[in-house]
Amino acid sequence: PYLEEDEGGNIIIFSLHKLDSKNIEEFVDKTIQQIFDANLPERENLETLVVYDEVNRLLEKFGGTGEGLKQLERGAREFRKWGVGMVLLSQVISDFSGEIRANIGTTVQMRTQYDDDLERMKNKFGIDTVKSIAKAKQGSGMLENSDYNHGRPYFVDFRPLKHSPHRLS
């Protein structure tokens, strides 16, 4: 029902932090399969955005089988034509396969000291960007999208929550 046409579009967020690895994989598998089974019409514009948090828990080294990541790859390759976008959240970009990374349209990189991410950014954007990311204040991040700002990265300060997330039901 979330994929039905709606004038305003949809953002769907799946927070997987309370599920164990087996249930995370089952959830990802079923939700992605349901999008394929919905037989959506082809669309030029983004109509639905599906957000998966904690996708690193699909990795074998964190208890996953790798099947969930295969489904994410299927979605990353094909959802765009139906107006469905995906946001995949993880601590490091290397959690995603090359096939998923090849289909990333927008990258958000928060402050990091992780050598692999810094090396990847150095190769892609140069040493000045690496210095900026490594020294960024908490809550600042680099955004990059090839269709905006001529593909050059830019920095954004994300405002902190104005409430305690622990009070939310």
mmCIF file with all atom_site columns, C-alpha atoms in Angstrom:
data_model
loop_
_atom_site.group_PDB
_atom_site.id
_atom_site.type_symbol
_atom_site.label_atom_id
_atom_site.label_alt_id
_atom_site.label_comp_id
_atom_site.label_asym_id
_atom_site.label_entity_id
_atom_site.label_seq_id
_atom_site.pdbx_PDB_ins_code
_atom_site.Cartn_x
_atom_site.Cartn_y
_atom_site.Cartn_z
_atom_site.occupancy
_atom_site.B_iso_or_equiv
_atom_site.pdbx_formal_charge
_atom_site.auth_seq_id
_atom_site.auth_comp_id
_atom_site.auth_asym_id
_atom_site.auth_atom_id
_atom_site.pdbx_PDB_model_num
ATOM 1   C CA . PRO A 1 1   ? 0.000  0.000   0.000   1.00 0.00 ? 1   PRO A CA 1
ATOM 2   C CA . TYR A 1 2   ? 2.925  2.396   0.495   1.00 0.00 ? 2   TYR A CA 1
ATOM 3   C CA . LEU A 1 3   ? 3.713  2.256   -3.208  1.00 0.00 ? 3   LEU A CA 1
ATOM 4   C CA . GLU A 1 4   ? 0.297  3.351   -4.433  1.00 0.00 ? 4   GLU A CA 1
ATOM 5   C CA . GLU A 1 5   ? 0.290  6.619   -6.329  1.00 0.00 ? 5   GLU A CA 1
ATOM 6   C CA . ASP A 1 6   ? 0.095  9.627   -4.056  1.00 0.00 ? 6   ASP A CA 1
ATOM 7   C CA . GLU A 1 7   ? 0.311  13.236  -5.201  1.00 0.00 ? 7   GLU A CA 1
ATOM 8   C CA . GLY A 1 8   ? 2.831  14.152  -2.546  1.00 0.00 ? 8   GLY A CA 1
ATOM 9   C CA . GLY A 1 9   ? 5.003  11.037  -2.792  1.00 0.00 ? 9   GLY A CA 1
ATOM 10  C CA . ASN A 1 10  ? 6.257  8.989   0.131   1.00 0.00 ? 10  ASN A CA 1
ATOM 11  C CA . ILE A 1 11  ? 9.294  8.533   2.305   1.00 0.00 ? 11  ILE A CA 1
ATOM 12  C CA . ILE A 1 12  ? 9.391  5.142   3.999   1.00 0.00 ? 12  ILE A CA 1
ATOM 13  C CA . ILE A 1 13  ? 11.957 4.595   6.757   1.00 0.00 ? 13  ILE A CA 1
ATOM 14  C CA . PHE A 1 14  ? 12.733 1.114   8.047   1.00 0.00 ? 14  PHE A CA 1
ATOM 15  C CA . SER A 1 15  ? 14.829 1.182   11.200  1.00 0.00 ? 15  SER A CA 1
ATOM 16  C CA . LEU A 1 16  ? 16.208 -2.318  11.625  1.00 0.00 ? 16  LEU A CA 1
ATOM 17  C CA . HIS A 1 17  ? 18.161 -1.865  14.848  1.00 0.00 ? 17  HIS A CA 1
ATOM 18  C CA . LYS A 1 18  ? 15.832 -4.022  16.970  1.00 0.00 ? 18  LYS A CA 1
ATOM 19  C CA . LEU A 1 19  ? 15.884 -7.024  14.639  1.00 0.00 ? 19  LEU A CA 1
ATOM 20  C CA . ASP A 1 20  ? 18.432 -9.815  14.694  1.00 0.00 ? 20  ASP A CA 1
ATOM 21  C CA . SER A 1 21  ? 20.422 -10.510 11.521  1.00 0.00 ? 21  SER A CA 1
ATOM 22  C CA . LYS A 1 22  ? 18.097 -13.278 10.308  1.00 0.00 ? 22  LYS A CA 1
ATOM 23  C CA . ASN A 1 23  ? 15.015 -11.088 10.644  1.00 0.00 ? 23  ASN A CA 1
ATOM 24  C CA . ILE A 1 24  ? 16.758 -8.105  9.051   1.00 0.00 ? 24  ILE A CA 1
ATOM 25  C CA . GLU A 1 25  ? 17.563 -10.186 5.998   1.00 0.00 ? 25  GLU A CA 1
ATOM 26  C CA . GLU A 1 26  ? 14.037 -11.544 5.815   1.00 0.00 ? 26  GLU A CA 1
ATOM 27  C CA . PHE A 1 27  ? 12.603 -8.032  6.107   1.00 0.00 ? 27  PHE A CA 1
ATOM 28  C CA . VAL A 1 28  ? 14.872 -6.596  3.413   1.00 0.00 ? 28  VAL A CA 1
ATOM 29  C CA . ASP A 1 29  ? 14.239 -9.584  1.148   1.00 0.00 ? 29  ASP A CA 1
ATOM 30  C CA . LYS A 1 30  ? 10.444 -9.335  1.481   1.00 0.00 ? 30  LYS A CA 1
ATOM 31  C CA . THR A 1 31  ? 10.137 -5.566  1.174   1.00 0.00 ? 31  THR A CA 1
ATOM 32  C CA . ILE A 1 32  ? 12.308 -5.450  -1.927  1.00 0.00 ? 32  ILE A CA 1
ATOM 33  C CA . GLN A 1 33  ? 10.494 -8.416  -3.462  1.00 0.00 ? 33  GLN A CA 1
ATOM 34  C CA . GLN A 1 34  ? 7.154  -6.683  -2.790  1.00 0.00 ? 34  GLN A CA 1
ATOM 35  C CA . ILE A 1 35  ? 8.351  -3.645  -4.752  1.00 0.00 ? 35  ILE A CA 1
ATOM 36  C CA . PHE A 1 36  ? 9.259  -5.906  -7.671  1.00 0.00 ? 36  PHE A CA 1
ATOM 37  C CA . ASP A 1 37  ? 5.909  -7.720  -7.373  1.00 0.00 ? 37  ASP A CA 1
ATOM 38  C CA . ALA A 1 38  ? 3.931  -4.448  -7.293  1.00 0.00 ? 38  ALA A CA 1
ATOM 39  C CA . ASN A 1 39  ? 4.337  -4.144  -11.072 1.00 0.00 ? 39  ASN A CA 1
ATOM 40  C CA . LEU A 1 40  ? 4.745  -0.367  -10.822 1.00 0.00 ? 40  LEU A CA 1
ATOM 41  C CA . PRO A 1 41  ? 4.521  1.783   -13.948 1.00 0.00 ? 41  PRO A CA 1
ATOM 42  C CA . GLU A 1 42  ? 7.683  3.389   -15.236 1.00 0.00 ? 42  GLU A CA 1
ATOM 43  C CA . ARG A 1 43  ? 8.053  6.942   -13.941 1.00 0.00 ? 43  ARG A CA 1
ATOM 44  C CA . GLU A 1 44  ? 10.432 9.768   -14.691 1.00 0.00 ? 44  GLU A CA 1
ATOM 45  C CA . ASN A 1 45  ? 10.338 11.313  -11.225 1.00 0.00 ? 45  ASN A CA 1
ATOM 46  C CA . LEU A 1 46  ? 11.071 9.997   -7.773  1.00 0.00 ? 46  LEU A CA 1
ATOM 47  C CA . GLU A 1 47  ? 7.751  9.005   -6.184  1.00 0.00 ? 47  GLU A CA 1
ATOM 48  C CA . THR A 1 48  ? 8.818  6.857   -3.240  1.00 0.00 ? 48  THR A CA 1
ATOM 49  C CA . LEU A 1 49  ? 11.953 6.857   -1.148  1.00 0.00 ? 49  LEU A CA 1
ATOM 50  C CA . VAL A 1 50  ? 12.745 3.746   0.899   1.00 0.00 ? 50  VAL A CA 1
ATOM 51  C CA . VAL A 1 51  ? 15.295 4.212   3.686   1.00 0.00 ? 51  VAL A CA 1
ATOM 52  C CA . TYR A 1 52  ? 17.078 1.222   5.247   1.00 0.00 ? 52  TYR A CA 1
ATOM 53  C CA . ASP A 1 53  ? 19.147 1.925   8.349   1.00 0.00 ? 53  ASP A CA 1
ATOM 54  C CA . GLU A 1 54  ? 21.747 -0.428  9.857   1.00 0.00 ? 54  GLU A CA 1
ATOM 55  C CA . VAL A 1 55  ? 22.294 -2.262  6.566   1.00 0.00 ? 55  VAL A CA 1
ATOM 56  C CA . ASN A 1 56  ? 25.809 -3.185  7.697   1.00 0.00 ? 56  ASN A CA 1
ATOM 57  C CA . ARG A 1 57  ? 24.101 -5.881  9.778   1.00 0.00 ? 57  ARG A CA 1
ATOM 58  C CA . LEU A 1 58  ? 23.381 -7.741  6.529   1.00 0.00 ? 58  LEU A CA 1
ATOM 59  C CA . LEU A 1 59  ? 27.106 -8.413  6.108   1.00 0.00 ? 59  LEU A CA 1
ATOM 60  C CA . GLU A 1 60  ? 28.406 -11.899 6.869   1.00 0.00 ? 60  GLU A CA 1
ATOM 61  C CA . LYS A 1 61  ? 30.927 -10.533 9.365   1.00 0.00 ? 61  LYS A CA 1
ATOM 62  C CA . PHE A 1 62  ? 27.994 -9.185  11.409  1.00 0.00 ? 62  PHE A CA 1
ATOM 63  C CA . GLY A 1 63  ? 25.851 -12.336 11.214  1.00 0.00 ? 63  GLY A CA 1
ATOM 64  C CA . GLY A 1 64  ? 24.174 -11.926 7.828   1.00 0.00 ? 64  GLY A CA 1
ATOM 65  C CA . THR A 1 65  ? 24.270 -14.417 4.979   1.00 0.00 ? 65  THR A CA 1
ATOM 66  C CA . GLY A 1 66  ? 24.788 -11.858 2.219   1.00 0.00 ? 66  GLY A CA 1
ATOM 67  C CA . GLU A 1 67  ? 21.356 -12.570 0.705   1.00 0.00 ? 67  GLU A CA 1
ATOM 68  C CA . GLY A 1 68  ? 19.954 -9.251  1.945   1.00 0.00 ? 68  GLY A CA 1
ATOM 69  C CA . LEU A 1 69  ? 22.772 -7.369  0.252   1.00 0.00 ? 69  LEU A CA 1
ATOM 70  C CA . LYS A 1 70  ? 21.964 -9.158  -3.014  1.00 0.00 ? 70  LYS A CA 1
ATOM 71  C CA . GLN A 1 71  ? 18.400 -7.890  -2.763  1.00 0.00 ? 71  GLN A CA 1
ATOM 72  C CA . LEU A 1 72  ? 19.642 -4.352  -2.081  1.00 0.00 ? 72  LEU A CA 1
ATOM 73  C CA . GLU A 1 73  ? 21.796 -4.640  -5.190  1.00 0.00 ? 73  GLU A CA 1
ATOM 74  C CA . ARG A 1 74  ? 18.741 -5.695  -7.236  1.00 0.00 ? 74  ARG A CA 1
ATOM 75  C CA . GLY A 1 75  ? 16.850 -2.678  -5.943  1.00 0.00 ? 75  GLY A CA 1
ATOM 76  C CA . ALA A 1 76  ? 19.741 -0.293  -6.568  1.00 0.00 ? 76  ALA A CA 1
ATOM 77  C CA . ARG A 1 77  ? 19.927 -1.473  -10.171 1.00 0.00 ? 77  ARG A CA 1
ATOM 78  C CA . GLU A 1 78  ? 16.236 -1.382  -11.045 1.00 0.00 ? 78  GLU A CA 1
ATOM 79  C CA . PHE A 1 79  ? 14.037 0.704   -8.738  1.00 0.00 ? 79  PHE A CA 1
ATOM 80  C CA . ARG A 1 80  ? 14.889 4.036   -10.354 1.00 0.00 ? 80  ARG A CA 1
ATOM 81  C CA . LYS A 1 81  ? 12.813 3.283   -13.463 1.00 0.00 ? 81  LYS A CA 1
ATOM 82  C CA . TRP A 1 82  ? 9.694  2.916   -11.295 1.00 0.00 ? 82  TRP A CA 1
ATOM 83  C CA . GLY A 1 83  ? 10.280 6.160   -9.389  1.00 0.00 ? 83  GLY A CA 1
ATOM 84  C CA . VAL A 1 84  ? 11.538 4.349   -6.293  1.00 0.00 ? 84  VAL A CA 1
ATOM 85  C CA . GLY A 1 85  ? 14.742 5.523   -4.635  1.00 0.00 ? 85  GLY A CA 1
ATOM 86  C CA . MET A 1 86  ? 16.692 3.940   -1.809  1.00 0.00 ? 86  MET A CA 1
ATOM 87  C CA . VAL A 1 87  ? 18.749 5.436   0.979   1.00 0.00 ? 87  VAL A CA 1
ATOM 88  C CA . LEU A 1 88  ? 21.104 2.900   2.531   1.00 0.00 ? 88  LEU A CA 1
ATOM 89  C CA . LEU A 1 89  ? 22.693 3.876   5.833   1.00 0.00 ? 89  LEU A CA 1
ATOM 90  C CA . SER A 1 90  ? 25.869 2.387   7.227   1.00 0.00 ? 90  SER A CA 1
ATOM 91  C CA . GLN A 1 91  ? 28.956 3.571   9.046   1.00 0.00 ? 91  GLN A CA 1
ATOM 92  C CA . VAL A 1 92  ? 31.376 2.993   6.148   1.00 0.00 ? 92  VAL A CA 1
ATOM 93  C CA . ILE A 1 93  ? 30.887 2.930   2.375   1.00 0.00 ? 93  ILE A CA 1
ATOM 94  C CA . SER A 1 94  ? 32.943 -0.264  2.050   1.00 0.00 ? 94  SER A CA 1
ATOM 95  C CA . ASP A 1 95  ? 30.007 -2.118  3.632   1.00 0.00 ? 95  ASP A CA 1
ATOM 96  C CA . PHE A 1 96  ? 28.400 -1.939  0.191   1.00 0.00 ? 96  PHE A CA 1
ATOM 97  C CA . SER A 1 97  ? 29.406 -4.005  -2.817  1.00 0.00 ? 97  SER A CA 1
ATOM 98  C CA . GLY A 1 98  ? 30.892 -2.363  -5.877  1.00 0.00 ? 98  GLY A CA 1
ATOM 99  C CA . GLU A 1 99  ? 27.612 -2.936  -7.731  1.00 0.00 ? 99  GLU A CA 1
ATOM 100 C CA . ILE A 1 100 ? 25.673 -0.972  -5.110  1.00 0.00 ? 100 ILE A CA 1
ATOM 101 C CA . ARG A 1 101 ? 28.320 1.785   -4.988  1.00 0.00 ? 101 ARG A CA 1
ATOM 102 C CA . ALA A 1 102 ? 28.171 2.055   -8.793  1.00 0.00 ? 102 ALA A CA 1
ATOM 103 C CA . ASN A 1 103 ? 24.484 2.990   -8.523  1.00 0.00 ? 103 ASN A CA 1
ATOM 104 C CA . ILE A 1 104 ? 24.863 5.635   -5.814  1.00 0.00 ? 104 ILE A CA 1
ATOM 105 C CA . GLY A 1 105 ? 23.570 9.002   -6.990  1.00 0.00 ? 105 GLY A CA 1
ATOM 106 C CA . THR A 1 106 ? 24.164 11.020  -3.828  1.00 0.00 ? 106 THR A CA 1
ATOM 107 C CA . THR A 1 107 ? 26.803 10.390  -1.189  1.00 0.00 ? 107 THR A CA 1
ATOM 108 C CA . VAL A 1 108 ? 26.768 11.844  2.320   1.00 0.00 ? 108 VAL A CA 1
ATOM 109 C CA . GLN A 1 109 ? 30.018 11.396  4.195   1.00 0.00 ? 109 GLN A CA 1
ATOM 110 C CA . MET A 1 110 ? 30.072 12.546  7.787   1.00 0.00 ? 110 MET A CA 1
ATOM 111 C CA . ARG A 1 111 ? 33.276 13.396  9.653   1.00 0.00 ? 111 ARG A CA 1
ATOM 112 C CA . THR A 1 112 ? 35.545 10.368  9.742   1.00 0.00 ? 112 THR A CA 1
ATOM 113 C CA . GLN A 1 113 ? 39.014 9.199   10.613  1.00 0.00 ? 113 GLN A CA 1
ATOM 114 C CA . TYR A 1 114 ? 38.520 5.804   8.921   1.00 0.00 ? 114 TYR A CA 1
ATOM 115 C CA . ASP A 1 115 ? 41.517 5.292   6.634   1.00 0.00 ? 115 ASP A CA 1
ATOM 116 C CA . ASP A 1 116 ? 39.690 3.371   3.890   1.00 0.00 ? 116 ASP A CA 1
ATOM 117 C CA . ASP A 1 117 ? 37.037 6.096   3.535   1.00 0.00 ? 117 ASP A CA 1
ATOM 118 C CA . LEU A 1 118 ? 39.667 8.836   3.602   1.00 0.00 ? 118 LEU A CA 1
ATOM 119 C CA . GLU A 1 119 ? 41.708 7.088   0.907   1.00 0.00 ? 119 GLU A CA 1
ATOM 120 C CA . ARG A 1 120 ? 38.611 6.627   -1.271  1.00 0.00 ? 120 ARG A CA 1
ATOM 121 C CA . MET A 1 121 ? 37.737 10.316  -0.901  1.00 0.00 ? 121 MET A CA 1
ATOM 122 C CA . LYS A 1 122 ? 41.322 11.357  -1.623  1.00 0.00 ? 122 LYS A CA 1
ATOM 123 C CA . ASN A 1 123 ? 41.257 9.391   -4.878  1.00 0.00 ? 123 ASN A CA 1
ATOM 124 C CA . LYS A 1 124 ? 37.891 10.828  -5.871  1.00 0.00 ? 124 LYS A CA 1
ATOM 125 C CA . PHE A 1 125 ? 38.022 14.433  -4.599  1.00 0.00 ? 125 PHE A CA 1
ATOM 126 C CA . GLY A 1 126 ? 41.606 15.239  -3.615  1.00 0.00 ? 126 GLY A CA 1
ATOM 127 C CA . ILE A 1 127 ? 43.541 15.858  -0.440  1.00 0.00 ? 127 ILE A CA 1
ATOM 128 C CA . ASP A 1 128 ? 41.787 19.148  0.457   1.00 0.00 ? 128 ASP A CA 1
ATOM 129 C CA . THR A 1 129 ? 38.446 17.369  0.762   1.00 0.00 ? 129 THR A CA 1
ATOM 130 C CA . VAL A 1 130 ? 40.038 14.676  2.914   1.00 0.00 ? 130 VAL A CA 1
ATOM 131 C CA . LYS A 1 131 ? 41.465 17.309  5.248   1.00 0.00 ? 131 LYS A CA 1
ATOM 132 C CA . SER A 1 132 ? 38.062 18.970  5.505   1.00 0.00 ? 132 SER A CA 1
ATOM 133 C CA . ILE A 1 133 ? 36.260 15.714  6.311   1.00 0.00 ? 133 ILE A CA 1
ATOM 134 C CA . ALA A 1 134 ? 38.876 14.618  8.844   1.00 0.00 ? 134 ALA A CA 1
ATOM 135 C CA . LYS A 1 135 ? 38.700 17.972  10.645  1.00 0.00 ? 135 LYS A CA 1
ATOM 136 C CA . ALA A 1 136 ? 34.966 18.655  10.281  1.00 0.00 ? 136 ALA A CA 1
ATOM 137 C CA . LYS A 1 137 ? 33.052 19.413  13.427  1.00 0.00 ? 137 LYS A CA 1
ATOM 138 C CA . GLN A 1 138 ? 30.526 16.926  14.715  1.00 0.00 ? 138 GLN A CA 1
ATOM 139 C CA . GLY A 1 139 ? 27.304 17.172  12.727  1.00 0.00 ? 139 GLY A CA 1
ATOM 140 C CA . SER A 1 140 ? 29.026 18.355  9.557   1.00 0.00 ? 140 SER A CA 1
ATOM 141 C CA . GLY A 1 141 ? 29.124 16.247  6.448   1.00 0.00 ? 141 GLY A CA 1
ATOM 142 C CA . MET A 1 142 ? 30.117 16.284  2.810   1.00 0.00 ? 142 MET A CA 1
ATOM 143 C CA . LEU A 1 143 ? 27.468 15.849  0.128   1.00 0.00 ? 143 LEU A CA 1
ATOM 144 C CA . GLU A 1 144 ? 28.176 14.914  -3.462  1.00 0.00 ? 144 GLU A CA 1
ATOM 145 C CA . ASN A 1 145 ? 25.801 14.444  -6.374  1.00 0.00 ? 145 ASN A CA 1
ATOM 146 C CA . SER A 1 146 ? 26.954 14.491  -9.971  1.00 0.00 ? 146 SER A CA 1
ATOM 147 C CA . ASP A 1 147 ? 23.866 16.496  -11.032 1.00 0.00 ? 147 ASP A CA 1
ATOM 148 C CA . TYR A 1 148 ? 24.430 19.287  -8.489  1.00 0.00 ? 148 TYR A CA 1
ATOM 149 C CA . ASN A 1 149 ? 27.313 21.736  -8.103  1.00 0.00 ? 149 ASN A CA 1
ATOM 150 C CA . HIS A 1 150 ? 28.997 20.212  -11.173 1.00 0.00 ? 150 HIS A CA 1
ATOM 151 C CA . GLY A 1 151 ? 29.695 17.070  -9.132  1.00 0.00 ? 151 GLY A CA 1
ATOM 152 C CA . ARG A 1 152 ? 31.953 18.924  -6.697  1.00 0.00 ? 152 ARG A CA 1
ATOM 153 C CA . PRO A 1 153 ? 31.428 18.014  -3.048  1.00 0.00 ? 153 PRO A CA 1
ATOM 154 C CA . TYR A 1 154 ? 30.094 20.595  -0.650  1.00 0.00 ? 154 TYR A CA 1
ATOM 155 C CA . PHE A 1 155 ? 29.702 20.678  3.110   1.00 0.00 ? 155 PHE A CA 1
ATOM 156 C CA . VAL A 1 156 ? 26.554 20.927  5.200   1.00 0.00 ? 156 VAL A CA 1
ATOM 157 C CA . ASP A 1 157 ? 26.048 21.412  8.919   1.00 0.00 ? 157 ASP A CA 1
ATOM 158 C CA . PHE A 1 158 ? 23.178 19.227  10.062  1.00 0.00 ? 158 PHE A CA 1
ATOM 159 C CA . ARG A 1 159 ? 21.330 20.712  13.003  1.00 0.00 ? 159 ARG A CA 1
ATOM 160 C CA . PRO A 1 160 ? 21.107 18.549  16.116  1.00 0.00 ? 160 PRO A CA 1
ATOM 161 C CA . LEU A 1 161 ? 17.816 17.125  17.284  1.00 0.00 ? 161 LEU A CA 1
ATOM 162 C CA . LYS A 1 162 ? 15.787 19.631  19.276  1.00 0.00 ? 162 LYS A CA 1
ATOM 163 C CA . HIS A 1 163 ? 14.275 16.872  21.376  1.00 0.00 ? 163 HIS A CA 1
ATOM 164 C CA . SER A 1 164 ? 15.408 13.702  23.058  1.00 0.00 ? 164 SER A CA 1
ATOM 165 C CA . PRO A 1 165 ? 14.982 10.758  20.666  1.00 0.00 ? 165 PRO A CA 1
ATOM 166 C CA . HIS A 1 166 ? 14.753 8.513   23.718  1.00 0.00 ? 166 HIS A CA 1
ATOM 167 C CA . ARG A 1 167 ? 11.344 9.997   24.567  1.00 0.00 ? 167 ARG A CA 1
ATOM 168 C CA . LEU A 1 168 ? 9.786  8.993   21.267  1.00 0.00 ? 168 LEU A CA 1
ATOM 169 C CA . SER A 1 169 ? 7.438  6.025   21.355  1.00 0.00 ? 169 SER A CA 1
#
